[in-house]
mmCIF file of C-alpha atoms in Angstrom:
data_model
loop_
_atom_site.group_PDB
_atom_site.id
_atom_site.type_symbol
_atom_site.label_atom_id
_atom_site.label_comp_id
_atom_site.label_asym_id
_atom_site.label_seq_id
_atom_site.Cartn_x
_atom_site.Cartn_y
_atom_site.Cartn_z
ATOM 1 C CA MET A 13 126.902 -2.955 111.771
ATOM 2 C CA ALA A 14 126.800 -3.243 115.554
ATOM 3 C CA ALA A 15 123.871 -2.506 117.832
ATOM 4 C CA PHE A 16 124.383 0.579 119.958
ATOM 5 C CA PHE A 17 126.352 0.047 123.151
ATOM 6 C CA PRO A 18 124.058 -1.977 125.486
ATOM 7 C CA ASN A 19 125.476 -0.450 128.667
ATOM 8 C CA VAL A 20 124.524 3.019 127.413
ATOM 9 C CA LEU A 21 121.032 1.914 126.389
ATOM 10 C CA ASP A 22 120.482 0.257 129.771
ATOM 11 C CA LYS A 23 121.170 3.545 131.578
ATOM 12 C CA PHE A 24 118.949 5.723 129.397
ATOM 13 C CA LEU A 25 115.957 5.579 131.757
ATOM 14 C CA SER A 26 118.014 5.694 134.915
ATOM 15 C CA PRO A 27 117.061 8.477 137.353
ATOM 16 C CA THR A 28 120.690 9.628 137.368
ATOM 17 C CA PHE A 29 120.867 10.169 133.603
ATOM 18 C CA LEU A 30 117.448 11.798 133.336
ATOM 19 C CA GLU A 31 118.122 14.103 136.268
ATOM 20 C CA GLU A 32 121.476 15.195 134.836
ATOM 21 C CA VAL A 33 119.871 16.062 131.499
ATOM 22 C CA ARG A 34 116.935 17.803 133.173
ATOM 23 C CA LYS A 35 119.228 20.044 135.199
ATOM 24 C CA LYS A 36 121.619 20.732 132.318
ATOM 25 C CA PHE A 37 118.792 22.033 130.144
ATOM 26 C CA HIS A 38 116.972 23.815 132.979
ATOM 27 C CA TYR A 39 113.748 21.863 133.006
ATOM 28 C CA ASP A 40 111.641 22.462 136.080
ATOM 29 C CA GLU A 41 111.216 19.668 138.624
ATOM 30 C CA THR A 42 107.504 19.639 137.819
ATOM 31 C CA GLN A 43 108.374 18.424 134.290
ATOM 32 C CA ILE A 44 110.273 15.316 135.367
ATOM 33 C CA HIS A 45 107.337 12.960 134.699
ATOM 34 C CA GLU A 46 106.811 14.455 131.249
ATOM 35 C CA PHE A 47 110.546 14.165 130.638
ATOM 36 C CA GLN A 48 110.546 10.508 131.654
ATOM 37 C CA ALA A 49 107.491 9.730 129.523
ATOM 38 C CA VAL A 50 109.268 11.031 126.418
ATOM 39 C CA ALA A 51 112.346 8.956 127.264
ATOM 40 C CA GLU A 52 110.185 5.853 127.689
ATOM 41 C CA GLU A 53 108.822 6.350 124.180
ATOM 42 C CA MET A 54 112.326 6.776 122.779
ATOM 43 C CA LEU A 55 114.014 3.754 124.335
ATOM 44 C CA PRO A 56 112.194 0.930 122.467
ATOM 45 C CA LEU A 57 112.879 2.694 119.169
ATOM 46 C CA MET A 58 116.564 3.040 119.969
ATOM 47 C CA ARG A 59 116.869 -0.562 121.140
ATOM 48 C CA GLU A 60 115.503 -1.630 117.782
ATOM 49 C CA GLU A 61 117.342 0.758 115.460
ATOM 50 C CA ALA A 62 120.326 2.493 117.116
ATOM 51 C CA PHE A 63 123.685 1.301 115.842
ATOM 52 C CA TRP A 64 127.297 2.205 115.236
ATOM 53 C CA GLU A 65 129.894 1.221 112.674
ATOM 54 C CA LYS A 66 133.615 1.714 112.170
ATOM 55 C CA SER A 67 136.386 0.964 109.716
ATOM 56 C CA VAL A 68 139.992 1.938 109.140
ATOM 57 C CA TYR A 69 140.381 5.382 107.594
ATOM 58 C CA SER A 70 143.067 5.239 104.929
ATOM 59 C CA GLY A 71 143.526 9.005 104.610
ATOM 60 C CA LYS A 72 146.580 10.491 106.275
ATOM 61 C CA ASN A 73 146.614 13.635 108.373
ATOM 62 C CA LYS A 74 149.547 15.615 107.038
ATOM 63 C CA HIS A 75 149.998 17.271 110.431
ATOM 64 C CA GLN A 76 150.256 14.012 112.415
ATOM 65 C CA SER A 77 153.096 13.849 114.885
ATOM 66 C CA GLU A 78 156.067 11.605 114.114
ATOM 67 C CA SER A 79 156.766 11.140 117.817
ATOM 68 C CA TYR A 80 154.285 8.283 118.157
ATOM 69 C CA SER A 81 152.462 5.861 115.883
ATOM 70 C CA VAL A 82 148.818 6.554 115.176
ATOM 71 C CA ILE A 83 146.030 5.005 113.160
ATOM 72 C CA TYR A 84 142.686 6.493 112.227
ATOM 73 C CA GLU A 85 139.200 5.021 112.273
ATOM 74 C CA GLN A 86 136.109 6.463 110.642
ATOM 75 C CA VAL A 87 133.067 6.001 112.825
ATOM 76 C CA VAL A 88 129.336 6.644 112.617
ATOM 77 C CA MET A 89 126.632 6.380 115.268
ATOM 78 C CA SER A 90 122.902 6.721 114.685
ATOM 79 C CA LEU A 91 119.703 6.440 116.703
ATOM 80 C CA GLY A 92 117.730 5.409 113.621
ATOM 81 C CA ASN A 93 114.676 6.699 111.782
ATOM 82 C CA GLY A 94 112.198 5.899 114.554
ATOM 83 C CA ILE A 95 113.376 8.788 116.727
ATOM 84 C CA ASP A 96 113.032 11.224 113.808
ATOM 85 C CA CYS A 97 109.490 9.987 113.160
ATOM 86 C CA LEU A 98 108.547 10.331 116.831
ATOM 87 C CA GLN A 99 109.877 13.897 116.902
ATOM 88 C CA GLU A 100 107.952 14.733 113.724
ATOM 89 C CA ARG A 101 104.725 13.407 115.250
ATOM 90 C CA TYR A 102 105.217 15.612 118.279
ATOM 91 C CA SER A 103 105.849 18.626 116.054
ATOM 92 C CA GLU A 104 102.787 17.925 113.901
ATOM 93 C CA ARG A 105 100.675 17.867 117.073
ATOM 94 C CA LYS A 106 102.273 21.169 118.233
ATOM 95 C CA MET A 107 103.825 19.392 121.226
ATOM 96 C CA LEU A 108 106.974 21.439 120.915
ATOM 97 C CA SER A 109 108.244 20.864 124.434
ATOM 98 C CA HIS A 110 108.122 17.099 123.804
ATOM 99 C CA SER A 111 109.896 17.602 120.489
ATOM 100 C CA TYR A 112 112.660 19.570 122.160
ATOM 101 C CA MET A 113 112.950 16.974 124.921
ATOM 102 C CA ILE A 114 113.749 14.405 122.238
ATOM 103 C CA GLU A 115 116.403 16.760 120.896
ATOM 104 C CA VAL A 116 118.219 17.146 124.202
ATOM 105 C CA LEU A 117 117.818 13.521 125.287
ATOM 106 C CA ALA A 118 119.094 12.238 121.947
ATOM 107 C CA GLY A 119 122.051 14.608 121.998
ATOM 108 C CA GLU A 120 123.089 13.647 125.505
ATOM 109 C CA PHE A 121 122.601 9.972 124.693
ATOM 110 C CA LEU A 122 124.911 10.230 121.689
ATOM 111 C CA LEU A 123 127.488 11.944 123.891
ATOM 112 C CA GLN A 124 127.481 8.813 126.040
ATOM 113 C CA GLY A 125 128.326 6.881 122.879
ATOM 114 C CA TYR A 126 131.709 8.580 122.573
ATOM 115 C CA ALA A 127 132.747 7.396 126.023
ATOM 116 C CA ALA A 128 131.453 3.917 125.209
ATOM 117 C CA TYR A 129 133.518 3.899 121.998
ATOM 118 C CA ASN A 130 136.600 4.903 124.019
ATOM 119 C CA CYS A 131 136.027 1.967 126.370
ATOM 120 C CA TYR A 132 135.402 -0.426 123.471
ATOM 121 C CA ILE A 133 138.674 0.469 121.770
ATOM 122 C CA GLN A 134 140.695 0.185 124.961
ATOM 123 C CA LYS A 135 139.085 -3.128 125.928
ATOM 124 C CA ASN A 136 139.203 -4.846 122.542
ATOM 125 C CA THR A 137 142.410 -3.529 120.959
ATOM 126 C CA ASP A 138 145.965 -2.518 121.827
ATOM 127 C CA TRP A 139 145.068 1.110 121.059
ATOM 128 C CA HIS A 140 143.239 3.922 122.807
ATOM 129 C CA VAL A 141 141.692 7.180 121.624
ATOM 130 C CA ALA A 142 144.080 10.104 121.415
ATOM 131 C CA LYS A 143 141.724 12.606 119.796
ATOM 132 C CA TYR A 144 138.497 13.053 117.872
ATOM 133 C CA HIS A 145 138.405 14.808 114.509
ATOM 134 C CA PHE A 146 135.093 16.150 113.229
ATOM 135 C CA LEU A 147 134.466 16.757 109.555
ATOM 136 C CA GLY A 148 134.505 20.416 108.649
ATOM 137 C CA SER A 149 136.493 21.471 111.720
ATOM 138 C CA GLU A 150 139.979 20.898 110.270
ATOM 139 C CA GLU A 151 141.669 21.306 106.914
ATOM 140 C CA ASP A 152 142.625 17.624 106.824
ATOM 141 C CA PHE A 153 139.056 16.475 107.397
ATOM 142 C CA PRO A 154 136.785 18.624 105.190
ATOM 143 C CA LEU A 155 133.021 18.313 105.373
ATOM 144 C CA GLU A 156 133.034 17.316 101.707
ATOM 145 C CA MET A 157 134.395 13.889 102.631
ATOM 146 C CA LEU A 158 131.165 13.007 104.480
ATOM 147 C CA PRO A 159 129.272 11.384 101.547
ATOM 148 C CA GLU A 160 132.126 9.013 100.778
ATOM 149 C CA LEU A 161 132.637 8.210 104.455
ATOM 150 C CA LEU A 162 128.956 7.273 104.812
ATOM 151 C CA LYS A 163 129.020 5.275 101.586
ATOM 152 C CA THR A 164 131.995 3.315 102.879
ATOM 153 C CA LEU A 165 130.533 2.587 106.298
ATOM 154 C CA THR A 166 126.794 2.007 105.929
ATOM 155 C CA PRO A 167 123.804 2.417 103.585
ATOM 156 C CA LEU A 168 121.613 3.241 106.599
ATOM 157 C CA ILE A 169 122.886 6.822 106.894
ATOM 158 C CA THR A 170 122.867 9.268 104.009
ATOM 159 C CA CYS A 171 123.403 12.999 103.635
ATOM 160 C CA ASN A 172 121.970 15.637 101.356
ATOM 161 C CA SER A 173 123.785 18.282 99.332
ATOM 162 C CA ALA A 174 124.072 20.449 102.452
ATOM 163 C CA PHE A 175 125.757 17.528 104.291
ATOM 164 C CA CYS A 176 122.837 17.067 106.691
ATOM 165 C CA MET A 177 122.647 13.429 107.734
ATOM 166 C CA LEU A 178 119.575 11.225 107.714
ATOM 167 C CA PRO A 179 118.573 9.859 110.178
ATOM 168 C CA LYS A 180 119.004 13.246 111.830
ATOM 169 C CA LYS A 181 120.207 11.843 115.157
ATOM 170 C CA SER A 182 123.462 10.600 113.663
ATOM 171 C CA VAL A 183 127.115 11.558 114.089
ATOM 172 C CA ALA A 184 130.255 10.884 112.080
ATOM 173 C CA PHE A 185 133.854 11.416 113.098
ATOM 174 C CA ILE A 186 137.444 10.311 112.680
ATOM 175 C CA ALA A 187 139.053 8.792 115.754
ATOM 176 C CA GLU A 188 142.813 9.115 116.138
ATOM 177 C CA LEU A 189 144.151 6.064 117.968
ATOM 178 C CA THR A 190 147.521 5.577 119.610
ATOM 179 C CA ARG A 191 149.449 3.185 121.846
ATOM 180 C CA ASP A 192 151.219 6.028 123.629
ATOM 181 C CA ASP A 193 150.029 6.050 127.246
ATOM 182 C CA LYS A 194 151.072 9.680 127.604
ATOM 183 C CA VAL A 195 148.549 10.740 124.973
ATOM 184 C CA ARG A 196 144.930 10.387 126.012
ATOM 185 C CA CYS A 197 141.685 11.866 124.727
ATOM 186 C CA ARG A 198 140.574 14.611 127.115
ATOM 187 C CA GLY A 199 137.038 14.702 125.722
ATOM 188 C CA ILE A 200 135.320 15.369 122.426
ATOM 189 C CA CYS A 201 135.003 19.127 123.022
ATOM 190 C CA VAL A 202 138.733 19.709 123.515
ATOM 191 C CA ASP A 203 140.250 21.780 120.688
ATOM 192 C CA CYS A 204 136.818 22.458 119.193
ATOM 193 C CA SER A 205 136.800 25.743 117.269
ATOM 194 C CA ASN A 206 133.035 26.328 117.513
ATOM 195 C CA LEU A 207 132.855 29.351 119.809
ATOM 196 C CA ASN A 208 129.064 29.497 119.467
ATOM 197 C CA CYS A 209 128.477 26.047 120.931
ATOM 198 C CA SER A 210 126.178 26.079 123.972
ATOM 199 C CA GLY A 211 128.622 23.770 125.707
ATOM 200 C CA ARG A 212 131.057 26.685 125.938
ATOM 201 C CA MET A 213 128.566 28.956 127.669
ATOM 202 C CA ALA A 214 129.550 29.803 131.203
ATOM 203 C CA GLU A 215 126.589 29.909 133.531
ATOM 204 C CA GLY A 216 125.597 33.501 134.135
ATOM 205 C CA SER A 217 126.897 34.714 130.784
ATOM 206 C CA LEU A 218 124.706 36.699 128.399
ATOM 207 C CA ALA A 219 124.511 33.744 126.025
ATOM 208 C CA TRP A 220 123.417 31.515 128.881
ATOM 209 C CA LYS A 221 120.573 33.869 129.770
ATOM 210 C CA ARG A 222 119.330 33.751 126.197
ATOM 211 C CA VAL A 223 118.666 30.015 126.289
ATOM 212 C CA PRO A 224 114.902 29.754 125.750
ATOM 213 C CA VAL A 225 112.462 27.841 127.894
ATOM 214 C CA MET A 226 110.686 25.441 125.525
ATOM 215 C CA THR A 227 106.960 25.152 126.258
ATOM 216 C CA ASP A 228 103.840 24.328 124.267
ATOM 217 C CA MET A 229 103.393 27.912 123.105
ATOM 218 C CA GLN A 230 103.869 29.910 119.935
ATOM 219 C CA LEU A 231 107.569 29.994 119.026
ATOM 220 C CA THR A 232 109.542 32.532 117.045
ATOM 221 C CA TYR A 233 110.134 32.009 113.336
ATOM 222 C CA GLY A 234 113.683 30.781 114.012
ATOM 223 C CA TYR A 235 112.612 28.012 116.374
ATOM 224 C CA GLY A 236 109.736 27.175 114.067
ATOM 225 C CA GLN A 237 112.261 26.565 111.304
ATOM 226 C CA ILE A 238 114.244 24.236 113.547
ATOM 227 C CA PHE A 239 111.176 22.082 114.110
ATOM 228 C CA GLY A 240 109.893 22.383 110.536
ATOM 229 C CA LEU A 241 106.707 24.240 111.448
ATOM 230 C CA PHE A 242 106.909 26.927 108.754
#
């Protein structure tokens, strides 16, 4: 098990990172201090518990190209239980805006982990990332393989019968690696089939306009379910 990428952790409280996240999720400028306060509570927990792990994936993608050699790695990243506990405390105190801030900050932080993994592979091996494969998105990598993948990699992440991982702020994926310089990963969202992902929303679209503003007020049943309030 390796501690989470130090260069990513060191930038978590940077004004640049926080401002990018604030703007992406449409927080008002008046909320920047609140936003930073939540991040300051998160960082010590992540420094203590966040980690990542990898190992060679022995399964073979039957659709892999024969035009270049590839290998596969199975990888997990997690922010640890402390972040989940902090988010639960916020929810119990009805501080739903703080709870949602953890959600968006954690998600954007984990996104930085993919780029850090790319750099790690290129710096420390003769390979580089050609593509990411996410369980449940392709026939060759079914969601049902998640329990065994976690069992192989680490006892610190588990999943339930619905394949929800604990700690909640965790990700698992298969990285396709190559030595072919003409084949480079264009980003984790390329070739994703999830048409409902908020990352696909064009600004100004109907879906974009439906993104809620999270405040400390009574939420709908759906959002209450997300935060475990009902």
